[in-house]
mmCIF file of C-alpha atoms in Angstrom:
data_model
loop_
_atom_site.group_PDB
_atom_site.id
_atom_site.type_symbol
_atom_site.label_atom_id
_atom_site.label_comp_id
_atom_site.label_asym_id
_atom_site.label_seq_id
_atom_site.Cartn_x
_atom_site.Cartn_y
_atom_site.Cartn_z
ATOM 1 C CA UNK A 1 72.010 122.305 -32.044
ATOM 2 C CA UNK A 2 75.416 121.502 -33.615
ATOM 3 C CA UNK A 3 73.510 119.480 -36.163
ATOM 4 C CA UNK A 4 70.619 121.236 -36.710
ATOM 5 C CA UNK A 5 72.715 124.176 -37.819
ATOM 6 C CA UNK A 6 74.720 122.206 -40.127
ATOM 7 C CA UNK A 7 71.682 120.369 -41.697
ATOM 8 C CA UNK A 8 70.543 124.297 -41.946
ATOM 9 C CA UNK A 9 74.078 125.546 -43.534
ATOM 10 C CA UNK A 10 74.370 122.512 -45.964
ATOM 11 C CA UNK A 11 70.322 123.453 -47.240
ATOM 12 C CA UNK A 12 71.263 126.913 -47.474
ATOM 13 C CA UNK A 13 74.406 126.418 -49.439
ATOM 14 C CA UNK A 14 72.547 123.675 -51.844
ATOM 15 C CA UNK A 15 70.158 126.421 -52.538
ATOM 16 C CA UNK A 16 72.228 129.204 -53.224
ATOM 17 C CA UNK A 17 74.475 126.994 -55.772
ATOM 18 C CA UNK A 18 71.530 125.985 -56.986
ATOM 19 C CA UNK A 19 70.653 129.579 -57.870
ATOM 20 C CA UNK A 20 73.852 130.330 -59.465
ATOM 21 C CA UNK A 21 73.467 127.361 -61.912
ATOM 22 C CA UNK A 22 69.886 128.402 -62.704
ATOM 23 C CA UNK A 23 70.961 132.208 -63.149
ATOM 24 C CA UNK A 24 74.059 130.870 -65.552
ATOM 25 C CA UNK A 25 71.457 128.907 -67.488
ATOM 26 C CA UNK A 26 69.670 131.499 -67.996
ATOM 27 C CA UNK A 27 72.276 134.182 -68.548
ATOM 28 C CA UNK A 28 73.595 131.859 -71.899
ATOM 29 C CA UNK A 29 70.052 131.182 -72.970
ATOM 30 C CA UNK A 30 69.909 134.795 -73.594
ATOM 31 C CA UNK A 31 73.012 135.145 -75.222
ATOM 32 C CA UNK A 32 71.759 132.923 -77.717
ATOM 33 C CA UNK A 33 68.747 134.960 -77.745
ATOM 34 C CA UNK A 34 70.401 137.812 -78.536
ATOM 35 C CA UNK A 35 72.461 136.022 -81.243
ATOM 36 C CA UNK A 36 70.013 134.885 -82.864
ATOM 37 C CA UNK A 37 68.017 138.516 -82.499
ATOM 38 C CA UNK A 38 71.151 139.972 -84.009
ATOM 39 C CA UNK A 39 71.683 136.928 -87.104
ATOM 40 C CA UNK A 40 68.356 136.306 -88.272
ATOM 41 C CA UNK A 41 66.080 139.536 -86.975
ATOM 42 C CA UNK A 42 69.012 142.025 -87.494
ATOM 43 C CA UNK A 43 67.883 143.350 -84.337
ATOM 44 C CA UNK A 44 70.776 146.151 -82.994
ATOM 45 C CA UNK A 45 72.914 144.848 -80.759
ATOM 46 C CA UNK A 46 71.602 146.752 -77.889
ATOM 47 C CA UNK A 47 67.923 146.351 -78.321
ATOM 48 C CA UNK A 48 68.399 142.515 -78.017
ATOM 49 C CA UNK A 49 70.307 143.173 -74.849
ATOM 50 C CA UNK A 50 67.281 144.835 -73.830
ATOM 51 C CA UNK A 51 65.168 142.535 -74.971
ATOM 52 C CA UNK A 52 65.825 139.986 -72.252
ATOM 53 C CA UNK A 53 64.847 141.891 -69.174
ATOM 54 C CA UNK A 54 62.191 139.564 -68.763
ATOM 55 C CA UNK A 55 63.886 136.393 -68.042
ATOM 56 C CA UNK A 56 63.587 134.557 -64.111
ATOM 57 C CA UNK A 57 66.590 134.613 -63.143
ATOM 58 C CA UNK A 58 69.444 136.940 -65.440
ATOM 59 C CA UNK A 59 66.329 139.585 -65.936
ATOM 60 C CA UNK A 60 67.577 141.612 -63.351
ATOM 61 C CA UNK A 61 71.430 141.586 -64.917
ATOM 62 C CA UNK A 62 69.914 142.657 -68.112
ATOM 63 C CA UNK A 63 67.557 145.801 -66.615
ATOM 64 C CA UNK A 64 70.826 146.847 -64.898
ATOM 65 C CA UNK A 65 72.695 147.127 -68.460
ATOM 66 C CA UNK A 66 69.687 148.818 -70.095
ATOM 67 C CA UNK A 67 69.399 151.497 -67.121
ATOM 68 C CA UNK A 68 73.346 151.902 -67.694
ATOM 69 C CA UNK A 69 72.343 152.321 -71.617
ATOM 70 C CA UNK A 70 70.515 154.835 -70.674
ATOM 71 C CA UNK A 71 72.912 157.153 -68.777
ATOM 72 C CA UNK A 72 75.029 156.852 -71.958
ATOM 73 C CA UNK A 73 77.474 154.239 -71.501
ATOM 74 C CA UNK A 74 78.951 151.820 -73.443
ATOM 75 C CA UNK A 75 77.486 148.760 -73.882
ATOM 76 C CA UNK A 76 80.944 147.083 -73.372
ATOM 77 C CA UNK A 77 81.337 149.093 -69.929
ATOM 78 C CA UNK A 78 77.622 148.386 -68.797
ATOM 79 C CA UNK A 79 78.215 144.658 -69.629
ATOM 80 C CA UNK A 80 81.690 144.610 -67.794
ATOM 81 C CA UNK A 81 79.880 146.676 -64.987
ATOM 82 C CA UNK A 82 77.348 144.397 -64.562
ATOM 83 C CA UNK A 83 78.275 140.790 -64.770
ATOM 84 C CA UNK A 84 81.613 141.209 -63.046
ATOM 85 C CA UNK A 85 79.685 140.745 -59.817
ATOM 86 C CA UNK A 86 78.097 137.553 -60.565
ATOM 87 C CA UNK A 87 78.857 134.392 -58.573
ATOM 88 C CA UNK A 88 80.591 132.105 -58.881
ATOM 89 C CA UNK A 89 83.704 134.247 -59.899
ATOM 90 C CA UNK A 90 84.500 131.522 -62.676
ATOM 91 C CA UNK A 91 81.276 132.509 -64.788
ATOM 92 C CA UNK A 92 82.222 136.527 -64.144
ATOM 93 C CA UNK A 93 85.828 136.072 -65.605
ATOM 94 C CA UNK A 94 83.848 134.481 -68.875
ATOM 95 C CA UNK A 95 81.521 137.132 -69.545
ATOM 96 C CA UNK A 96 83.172 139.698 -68.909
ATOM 97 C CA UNK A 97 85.146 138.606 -71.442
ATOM 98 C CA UNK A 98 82.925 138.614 -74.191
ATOM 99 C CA UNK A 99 83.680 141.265 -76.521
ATOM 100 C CA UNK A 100 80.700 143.172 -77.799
ATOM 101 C CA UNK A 101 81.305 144.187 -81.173
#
């Protein structure tokens, strides 16, 4: 029993980092997205935010910031709002410290 919950605890934890790492991927490929929205497209700032609430895994993160949009915040205070509740804590700290202007 001792082992079988262990082999389950050491699957479960694999899993979940492996989740995080997929969700950070994802979460920078659409900041370049929305760089490149807002370089070459001259897309607005927040309709490229927007833009990216169909992605796998950070999709959900973005839908968040757009419903916050919506009740008239800030962009900055949406962002903030949402990401700093990401894990791991380390990725949090980094974009919530990306300034949106």
């Amino acid at each position: 029993m001792v082992l079988l919950s262990a082999g389950i605890y050491l699957y479960e934890d694999r899993c979940r980092r492996q989740r995080e790492n997929q969700t950070a991927e994802d979460i920078l490929e659409a900041i370049e997205n929305i760089e490149t929205a807002i370089r070459w497209e001259n897309c607005p700032l927040p309709d490229s935010v927007r833009a990216q609430t169909q992605r796998k895994y950070a999709g959900e993160y973005f839908r968040k910031i757009g419903g916050e949009l919506e009740k008239d915040r800030t962009l900055q205070e949406a962002w903030n709002d949402t990401f700093c509740r990401i894990k791991p804590q380390r990725i949090s700290q980094i974009l919530c410290g990306i300034p949106l202007t």
